PDB file of C-alpha atoms in Angstrom:
ATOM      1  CA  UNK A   1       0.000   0.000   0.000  1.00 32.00           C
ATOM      2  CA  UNK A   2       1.307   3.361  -0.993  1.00 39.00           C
ATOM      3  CA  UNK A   3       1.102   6.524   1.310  1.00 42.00           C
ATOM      4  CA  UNK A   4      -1.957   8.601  -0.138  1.00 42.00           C
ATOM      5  CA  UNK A   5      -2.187  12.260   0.468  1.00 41.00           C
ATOM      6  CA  UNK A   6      -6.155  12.288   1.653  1.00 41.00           C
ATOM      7  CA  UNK A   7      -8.247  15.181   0.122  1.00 42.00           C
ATOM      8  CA  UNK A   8      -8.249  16.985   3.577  1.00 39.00           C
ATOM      9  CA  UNK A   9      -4.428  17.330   3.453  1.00 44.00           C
ATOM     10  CA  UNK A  10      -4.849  18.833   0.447  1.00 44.00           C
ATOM     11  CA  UNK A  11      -6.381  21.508   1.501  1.00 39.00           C
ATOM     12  CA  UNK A  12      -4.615  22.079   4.450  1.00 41.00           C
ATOM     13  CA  UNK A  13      -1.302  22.404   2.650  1.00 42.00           C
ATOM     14  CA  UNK A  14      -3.135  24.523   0.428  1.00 42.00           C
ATOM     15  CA  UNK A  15      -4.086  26.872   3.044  1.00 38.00           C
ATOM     16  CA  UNK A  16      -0.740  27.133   4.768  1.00 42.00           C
ATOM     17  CA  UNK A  17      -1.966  25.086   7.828  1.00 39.00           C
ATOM     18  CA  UNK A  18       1.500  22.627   7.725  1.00 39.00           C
ATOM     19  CA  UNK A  19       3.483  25.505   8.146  1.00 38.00           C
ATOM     20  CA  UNK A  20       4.381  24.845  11.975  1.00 40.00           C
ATOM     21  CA  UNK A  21       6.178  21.115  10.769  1.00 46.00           C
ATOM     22  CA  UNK A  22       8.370  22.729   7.255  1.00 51.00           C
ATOM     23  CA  UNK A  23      11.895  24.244   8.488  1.00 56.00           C
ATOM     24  CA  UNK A  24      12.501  27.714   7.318  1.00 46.00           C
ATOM     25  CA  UNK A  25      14.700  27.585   4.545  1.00 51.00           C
ATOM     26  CA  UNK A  26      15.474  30.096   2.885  1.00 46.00           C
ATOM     27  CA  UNK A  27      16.487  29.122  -0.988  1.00 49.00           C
ATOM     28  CA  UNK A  28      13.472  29.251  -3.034  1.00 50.00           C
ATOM     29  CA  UNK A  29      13.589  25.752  -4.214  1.00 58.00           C
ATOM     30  CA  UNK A  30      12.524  23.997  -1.104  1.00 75.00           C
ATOM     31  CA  UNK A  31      15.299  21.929  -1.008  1.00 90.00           C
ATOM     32  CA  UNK A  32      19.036  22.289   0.456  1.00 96.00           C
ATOM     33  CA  UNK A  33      21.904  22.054  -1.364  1.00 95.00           C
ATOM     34  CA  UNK A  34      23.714  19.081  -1.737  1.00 96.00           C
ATOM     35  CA  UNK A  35      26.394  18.512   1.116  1.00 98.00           C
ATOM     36  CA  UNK A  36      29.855  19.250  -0.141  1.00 97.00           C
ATOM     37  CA  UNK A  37      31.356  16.715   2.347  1.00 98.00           C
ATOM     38  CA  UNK A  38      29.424  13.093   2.011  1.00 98.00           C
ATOM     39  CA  UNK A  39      30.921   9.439   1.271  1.00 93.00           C
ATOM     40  CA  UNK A  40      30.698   8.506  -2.044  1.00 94.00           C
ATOM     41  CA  UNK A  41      28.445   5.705  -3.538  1.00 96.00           C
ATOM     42  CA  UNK A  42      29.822   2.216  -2.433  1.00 97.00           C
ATOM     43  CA  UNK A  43      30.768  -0.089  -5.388  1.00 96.00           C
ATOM     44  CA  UNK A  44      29.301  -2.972  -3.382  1.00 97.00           C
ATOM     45  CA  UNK A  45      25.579  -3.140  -2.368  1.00 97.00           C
ATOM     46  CA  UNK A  46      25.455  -3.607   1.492  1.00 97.00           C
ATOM     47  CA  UNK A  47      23.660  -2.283   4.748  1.00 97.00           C
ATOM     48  CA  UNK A  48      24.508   0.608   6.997  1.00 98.00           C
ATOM     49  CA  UNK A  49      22.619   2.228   9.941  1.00 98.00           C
ATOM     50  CA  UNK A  50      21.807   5.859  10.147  1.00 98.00           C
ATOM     51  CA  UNK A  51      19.366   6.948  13.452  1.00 98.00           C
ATOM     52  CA  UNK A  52      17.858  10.797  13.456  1.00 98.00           C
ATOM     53  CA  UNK A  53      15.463  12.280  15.873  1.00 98.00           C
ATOM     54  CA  UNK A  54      13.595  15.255  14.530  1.00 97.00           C
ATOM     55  CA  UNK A  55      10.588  15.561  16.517  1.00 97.00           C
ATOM     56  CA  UNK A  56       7.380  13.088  16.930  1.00 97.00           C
ATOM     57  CA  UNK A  57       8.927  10.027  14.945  1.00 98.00           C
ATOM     58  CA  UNK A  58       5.977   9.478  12.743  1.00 97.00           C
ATOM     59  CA  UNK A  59       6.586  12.002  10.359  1.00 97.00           C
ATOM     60  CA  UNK A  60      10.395  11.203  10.094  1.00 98.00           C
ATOM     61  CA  UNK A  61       9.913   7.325   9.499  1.00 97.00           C
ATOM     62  CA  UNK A  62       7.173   8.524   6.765  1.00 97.00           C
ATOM     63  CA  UNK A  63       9.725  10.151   4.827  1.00 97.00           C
ATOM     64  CA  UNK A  64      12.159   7.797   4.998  1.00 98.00           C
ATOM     65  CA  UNK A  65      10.330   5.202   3.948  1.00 97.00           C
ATOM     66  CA  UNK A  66       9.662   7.200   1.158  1.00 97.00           C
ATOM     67  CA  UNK A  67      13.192   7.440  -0.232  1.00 98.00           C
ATOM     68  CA  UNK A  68      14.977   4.995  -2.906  1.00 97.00           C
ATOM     69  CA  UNK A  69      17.844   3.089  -1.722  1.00 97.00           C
ATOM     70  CA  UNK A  70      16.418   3.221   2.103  1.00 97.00           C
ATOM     71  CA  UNK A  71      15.507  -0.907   3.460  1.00 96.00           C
ATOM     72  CA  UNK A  72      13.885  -0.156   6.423  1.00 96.00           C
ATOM     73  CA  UNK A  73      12.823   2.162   9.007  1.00 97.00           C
ATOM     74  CA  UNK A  74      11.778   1.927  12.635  1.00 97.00           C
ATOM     75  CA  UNK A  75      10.495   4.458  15.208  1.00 98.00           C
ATOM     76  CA  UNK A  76      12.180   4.137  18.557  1.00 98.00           C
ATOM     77  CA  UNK A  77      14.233   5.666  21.085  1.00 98.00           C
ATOM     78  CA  UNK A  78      17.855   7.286  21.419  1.00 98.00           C
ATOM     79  CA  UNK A  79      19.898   8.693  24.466  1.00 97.00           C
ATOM     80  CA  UNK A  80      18.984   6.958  27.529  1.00 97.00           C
ATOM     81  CA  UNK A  81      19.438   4.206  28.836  1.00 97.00           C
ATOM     82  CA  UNK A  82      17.448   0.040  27.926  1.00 98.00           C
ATOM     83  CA  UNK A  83      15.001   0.657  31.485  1.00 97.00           C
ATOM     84  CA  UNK A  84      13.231   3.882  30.125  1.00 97.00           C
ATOM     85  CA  UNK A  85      12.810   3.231  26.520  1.00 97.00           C
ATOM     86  CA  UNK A  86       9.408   3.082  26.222  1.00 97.00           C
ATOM     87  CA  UNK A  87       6.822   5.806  25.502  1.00 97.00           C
ATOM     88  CA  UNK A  88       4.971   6.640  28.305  1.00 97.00           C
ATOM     89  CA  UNK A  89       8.350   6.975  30.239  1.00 98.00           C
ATOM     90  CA  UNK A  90       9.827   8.855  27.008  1.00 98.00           C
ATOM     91  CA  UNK A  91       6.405  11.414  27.180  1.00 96.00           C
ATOM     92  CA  UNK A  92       7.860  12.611  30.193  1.00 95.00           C
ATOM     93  CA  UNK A  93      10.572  14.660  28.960  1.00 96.00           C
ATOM     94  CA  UNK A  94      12.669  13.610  31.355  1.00 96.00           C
ATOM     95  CA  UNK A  95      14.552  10.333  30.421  1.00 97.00           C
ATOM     96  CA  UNK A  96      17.492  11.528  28.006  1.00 97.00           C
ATOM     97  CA  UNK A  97      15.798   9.643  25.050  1.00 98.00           C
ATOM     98  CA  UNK A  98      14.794  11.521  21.939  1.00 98.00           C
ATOM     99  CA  UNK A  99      11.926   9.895  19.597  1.00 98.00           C
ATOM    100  CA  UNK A 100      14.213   9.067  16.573  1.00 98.00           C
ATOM    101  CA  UNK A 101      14.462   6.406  13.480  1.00 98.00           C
ATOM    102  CA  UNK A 102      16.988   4.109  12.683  1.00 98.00           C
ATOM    103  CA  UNK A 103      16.952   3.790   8.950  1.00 98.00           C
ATOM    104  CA  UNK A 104      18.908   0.798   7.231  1.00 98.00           C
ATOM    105  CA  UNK A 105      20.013   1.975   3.423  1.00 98.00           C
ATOM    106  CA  UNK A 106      22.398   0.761   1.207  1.00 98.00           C
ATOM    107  CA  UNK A 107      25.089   3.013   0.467  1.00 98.00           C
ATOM    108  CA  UNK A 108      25.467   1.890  -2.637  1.00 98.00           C
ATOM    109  CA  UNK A 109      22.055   3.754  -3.863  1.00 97.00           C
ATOM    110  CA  UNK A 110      22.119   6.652  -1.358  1.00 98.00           C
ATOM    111  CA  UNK A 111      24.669   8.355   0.501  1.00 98.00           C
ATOM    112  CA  UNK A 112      24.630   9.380   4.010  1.00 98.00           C
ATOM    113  CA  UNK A 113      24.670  13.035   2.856  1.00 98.00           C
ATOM    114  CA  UNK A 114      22.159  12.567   1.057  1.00 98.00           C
ATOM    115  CA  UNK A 115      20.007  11.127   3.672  1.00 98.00           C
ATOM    116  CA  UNK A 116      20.901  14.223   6.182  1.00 98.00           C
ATOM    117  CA  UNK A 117      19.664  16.293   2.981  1.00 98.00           C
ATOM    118  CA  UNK A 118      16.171  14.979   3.259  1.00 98.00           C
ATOM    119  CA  UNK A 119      16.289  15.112   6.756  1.00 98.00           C
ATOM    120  CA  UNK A 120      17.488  18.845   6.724  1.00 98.00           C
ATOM    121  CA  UNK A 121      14.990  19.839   3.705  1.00 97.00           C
ATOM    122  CA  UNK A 122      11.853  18.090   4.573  1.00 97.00           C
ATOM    123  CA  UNK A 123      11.541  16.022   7.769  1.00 97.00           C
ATOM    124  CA  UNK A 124      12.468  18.639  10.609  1.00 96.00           C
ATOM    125  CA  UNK A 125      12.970  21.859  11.157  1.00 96.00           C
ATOM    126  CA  UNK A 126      16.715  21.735  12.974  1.00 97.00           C
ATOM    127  CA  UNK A 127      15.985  25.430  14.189  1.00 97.00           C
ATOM    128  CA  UNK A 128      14.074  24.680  16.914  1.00 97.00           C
ATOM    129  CA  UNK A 129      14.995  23.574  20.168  1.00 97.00           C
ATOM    130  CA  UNK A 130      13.496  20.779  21.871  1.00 97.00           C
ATOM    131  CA  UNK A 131      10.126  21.018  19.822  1.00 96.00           C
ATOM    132  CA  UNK A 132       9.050  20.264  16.314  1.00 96.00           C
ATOM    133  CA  UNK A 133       5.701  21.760  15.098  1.00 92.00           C
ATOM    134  CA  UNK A 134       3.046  20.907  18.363  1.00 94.00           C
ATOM    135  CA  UNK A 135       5.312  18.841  20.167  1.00 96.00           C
ATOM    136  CA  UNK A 136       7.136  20.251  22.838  1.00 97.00           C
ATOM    137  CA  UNK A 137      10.349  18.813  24.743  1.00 97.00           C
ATOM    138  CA  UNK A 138      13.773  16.965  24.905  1.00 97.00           C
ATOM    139  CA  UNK A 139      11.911  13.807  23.794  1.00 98.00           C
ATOM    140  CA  UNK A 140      11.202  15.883  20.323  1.00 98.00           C
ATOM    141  CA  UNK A 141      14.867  17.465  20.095  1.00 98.00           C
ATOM    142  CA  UNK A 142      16.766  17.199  16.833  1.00 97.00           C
ATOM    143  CA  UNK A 143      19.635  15.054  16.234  1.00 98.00           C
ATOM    144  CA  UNK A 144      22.098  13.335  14.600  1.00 98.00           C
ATOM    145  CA  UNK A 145      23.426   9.656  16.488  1.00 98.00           C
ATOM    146  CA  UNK A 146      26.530   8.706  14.482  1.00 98.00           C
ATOM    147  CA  UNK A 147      28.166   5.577  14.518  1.00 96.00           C
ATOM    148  CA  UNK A 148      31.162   6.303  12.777  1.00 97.00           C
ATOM    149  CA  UNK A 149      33.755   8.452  12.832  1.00 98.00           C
ATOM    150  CA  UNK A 150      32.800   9.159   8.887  1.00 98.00           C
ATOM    151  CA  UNK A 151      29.027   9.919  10.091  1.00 98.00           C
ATOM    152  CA  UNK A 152      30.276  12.451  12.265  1.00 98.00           C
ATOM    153  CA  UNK A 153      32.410  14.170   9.478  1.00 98.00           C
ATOM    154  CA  UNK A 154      29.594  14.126   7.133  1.00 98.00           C
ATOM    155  CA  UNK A 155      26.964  15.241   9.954  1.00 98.00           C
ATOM    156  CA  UNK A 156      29.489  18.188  11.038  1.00 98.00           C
ATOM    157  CA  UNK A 157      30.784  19.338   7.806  1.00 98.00           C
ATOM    158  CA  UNK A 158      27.245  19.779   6.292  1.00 98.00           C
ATOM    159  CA  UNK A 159      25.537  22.138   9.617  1.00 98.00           C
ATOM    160  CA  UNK A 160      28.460  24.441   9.539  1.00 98.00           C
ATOM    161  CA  UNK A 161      28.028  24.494   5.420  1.00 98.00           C
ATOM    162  CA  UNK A 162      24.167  25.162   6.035  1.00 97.00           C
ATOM    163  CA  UNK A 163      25.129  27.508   8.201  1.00 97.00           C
ATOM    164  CA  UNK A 164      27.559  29.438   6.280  1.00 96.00           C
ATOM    165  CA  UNK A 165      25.205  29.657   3.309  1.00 95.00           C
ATOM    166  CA  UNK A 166      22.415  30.986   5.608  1.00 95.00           C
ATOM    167  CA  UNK A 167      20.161  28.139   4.712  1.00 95.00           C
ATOM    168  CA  UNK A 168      17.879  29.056   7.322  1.00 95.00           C
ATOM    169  CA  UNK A 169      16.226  31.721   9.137  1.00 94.00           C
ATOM    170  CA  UNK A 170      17.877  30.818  12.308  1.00 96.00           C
ATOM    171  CA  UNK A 171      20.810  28.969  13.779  1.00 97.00           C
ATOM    172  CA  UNK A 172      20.816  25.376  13.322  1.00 97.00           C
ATOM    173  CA  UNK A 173      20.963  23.417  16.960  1.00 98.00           C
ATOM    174  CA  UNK A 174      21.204  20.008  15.661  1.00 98.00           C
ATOM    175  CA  UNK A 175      23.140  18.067  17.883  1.00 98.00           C
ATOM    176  CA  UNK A 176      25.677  15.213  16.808  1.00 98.00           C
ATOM    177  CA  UNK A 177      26.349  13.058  19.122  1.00 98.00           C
ATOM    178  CA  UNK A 178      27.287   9.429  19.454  1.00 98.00           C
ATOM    179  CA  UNK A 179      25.040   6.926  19.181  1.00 98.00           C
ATOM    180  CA  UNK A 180      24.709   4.254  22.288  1.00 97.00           C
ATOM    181  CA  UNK A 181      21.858   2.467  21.597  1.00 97.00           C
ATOM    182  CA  UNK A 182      18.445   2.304  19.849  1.00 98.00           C
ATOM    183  CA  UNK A 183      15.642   0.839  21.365  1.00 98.00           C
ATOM    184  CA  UNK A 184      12.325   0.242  19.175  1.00 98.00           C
ATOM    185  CA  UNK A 185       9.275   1.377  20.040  1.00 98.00           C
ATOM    186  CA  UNK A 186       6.048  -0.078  20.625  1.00 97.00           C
ATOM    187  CA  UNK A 187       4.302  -2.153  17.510  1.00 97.00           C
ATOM    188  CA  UNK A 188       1.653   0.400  17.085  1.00 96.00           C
ATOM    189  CA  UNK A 189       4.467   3.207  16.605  1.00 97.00           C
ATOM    190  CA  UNK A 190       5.731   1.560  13.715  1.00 97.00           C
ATOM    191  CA  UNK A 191       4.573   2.541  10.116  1.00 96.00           C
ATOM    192  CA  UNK A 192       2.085   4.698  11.913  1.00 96.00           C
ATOM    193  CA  UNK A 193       1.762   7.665   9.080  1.00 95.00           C
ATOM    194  CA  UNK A 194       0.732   4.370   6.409  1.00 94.00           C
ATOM    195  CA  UNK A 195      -1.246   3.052   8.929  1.00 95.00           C
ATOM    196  CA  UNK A 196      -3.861   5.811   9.988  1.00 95.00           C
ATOM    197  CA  UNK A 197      -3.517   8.325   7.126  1.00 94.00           C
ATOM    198  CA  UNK A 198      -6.573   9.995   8.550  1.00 95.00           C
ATOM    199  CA  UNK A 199      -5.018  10.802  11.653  1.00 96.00           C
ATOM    200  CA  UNK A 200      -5.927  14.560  11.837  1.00 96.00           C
ATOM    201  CA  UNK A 201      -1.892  14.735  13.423  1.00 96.00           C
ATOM    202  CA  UNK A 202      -0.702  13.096  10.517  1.00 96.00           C
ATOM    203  CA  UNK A 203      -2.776  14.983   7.917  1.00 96.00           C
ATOM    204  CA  UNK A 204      -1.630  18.303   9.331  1.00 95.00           C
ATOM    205  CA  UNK A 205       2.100  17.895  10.692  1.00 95.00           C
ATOM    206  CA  UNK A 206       3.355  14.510   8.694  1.00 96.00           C
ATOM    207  CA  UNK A 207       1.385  13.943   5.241  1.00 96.00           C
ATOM    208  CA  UNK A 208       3.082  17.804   3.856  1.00 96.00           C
ATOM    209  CA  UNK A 209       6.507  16.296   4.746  1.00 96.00           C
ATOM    210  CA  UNK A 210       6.531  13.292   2.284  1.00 96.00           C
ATOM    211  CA  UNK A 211       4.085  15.778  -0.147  1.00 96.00           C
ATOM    212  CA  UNK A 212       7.237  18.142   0.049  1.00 96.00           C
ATOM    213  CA  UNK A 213       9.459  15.211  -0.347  1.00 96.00           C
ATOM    214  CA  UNK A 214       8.368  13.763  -3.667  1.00 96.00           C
ATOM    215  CA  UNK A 215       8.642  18.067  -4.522  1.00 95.00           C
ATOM    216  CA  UNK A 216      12.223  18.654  -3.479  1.00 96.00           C
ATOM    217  CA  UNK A 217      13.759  15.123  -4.578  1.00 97.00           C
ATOM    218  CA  UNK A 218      11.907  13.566  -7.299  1.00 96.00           C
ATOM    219  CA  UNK A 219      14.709  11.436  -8.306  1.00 95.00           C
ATOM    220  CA  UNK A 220      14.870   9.932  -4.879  1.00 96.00           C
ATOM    221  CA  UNK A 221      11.349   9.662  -4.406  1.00 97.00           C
ATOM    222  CA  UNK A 222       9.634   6.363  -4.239  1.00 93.00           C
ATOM    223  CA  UNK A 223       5.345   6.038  -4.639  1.00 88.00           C
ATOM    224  CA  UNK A 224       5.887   2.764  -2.531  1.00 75.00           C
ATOM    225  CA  UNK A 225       7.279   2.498   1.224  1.00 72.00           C
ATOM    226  CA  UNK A 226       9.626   0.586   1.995  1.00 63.00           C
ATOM    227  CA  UNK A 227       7.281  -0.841   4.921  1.00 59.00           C
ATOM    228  CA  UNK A 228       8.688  -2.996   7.839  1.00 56.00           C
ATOM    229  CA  UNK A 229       6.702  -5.084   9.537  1.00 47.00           C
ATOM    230  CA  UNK A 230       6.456  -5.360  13.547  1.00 45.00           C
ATOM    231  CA  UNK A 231       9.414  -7.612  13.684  1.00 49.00           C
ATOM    232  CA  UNK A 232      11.542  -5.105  15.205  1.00 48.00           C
ATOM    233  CA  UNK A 233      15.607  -5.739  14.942  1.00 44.00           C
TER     234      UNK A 233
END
């Protein structure tokens, strides 16, 4: 089943409504430029792990799943510790965890530059601190968990270049930090967007982010998710 923009989205992109959930970038196109520092295509096809937290992980696994060369994506939890990972504990704000994705992709179709790119253009606004859109607190923070030394060159290199060509509005507070663990979240997180497209949250914060993707990165774009099933690894 592909993700279907419902009439009622429609409108509300329309209307401006969405604006609270798209970052505020400044080049006209909608999309960022390409990162200037990224690893190049692998010759091999293969499986690496990238994790980002960008607010209420819905919207960001909706993206994702939206984007060629990506395997799978999973909602979870990054930054504390294995005893609070779970969402009512998370809700609180208080646990060190942010809501975040860990995407598998192979490198040989997309790079990890390009994956920040999306993330960047469409899938958060890295301006704001600890809130995306309605959702306030830590839990909703954006991030980058690296798990290479590479990752964090990439991840670096590419803020202070959005930052130098005054990409947005405001001062990117990303952070980039290592990652420790991931910890899934519940089944019913997972593929949530697909699964309950009338979800007036998802028609108003998460439907105008993959809209805007399929915009901004046609060539990357996908009609199909990559959909994972409740078998969380």
């Amino acid at each position: 089943m592909s993700f279907t923009l419902k009439p009622l989205a429609a409108l509300l992109i329309a209307a401006g409504v969405a604006a609270c959930s798209t970052p505020a970038i400044s080049h006209e196109s909608g999309a960022l430029l390409a990162p200037q520092t990224d690893t190049p295509l692998a010759k091999t096809h293969s499986e690496e792990v990238a994790v980002l937290s960008g607010g209420c992980f819905w919207g960001v696994e909706a993206v994702f799943e939206h984007v060629k060369g990506v395997k799978r994506v999973w909602s979870g939890y990054s930054g504390g510790s294995a005893a609070t990972a779970t969402y009512d504990q998370v809700s609180d704000g208080d646990t060190g965890h942010a809501e975040s994705v860990k995407i598998i992709y192979d490198p040989a179709q997309v790079s990890y530059g390009q994956l920040l790119r999306v993330f960047f253009s469409v899938a958060t606004d890295p301006t704001l601190l600890n809130r995306q859109g309605p959702d306030v607190g830590t839990q909703y923070r954006s991030a980058i968990f690296f798990n290479t030394p590479e990752q964090e060159r990439v991840a670096k290199a590419y803020i202070a270049q959005l930052g130098t060509d005054k990409a947005f509005d405001d001062p990117i507070v990303t952070q980039v930090v290592p990652l420790k663990a991931f910890y899934p979240a519940e089944a019913y997180h997972q593929d949530y967007a697909r699964l309950h497209p009338d979800d007036r949250y998802i028609v108003v914060n998460d439907a105008p982010k993959v809209v805007n993707l399929q915009r901004y990165f046609p060539d990357i774009y996908r009609t199909q998710e990559q959909v994972v099933s409740v078998q969380l690894h």
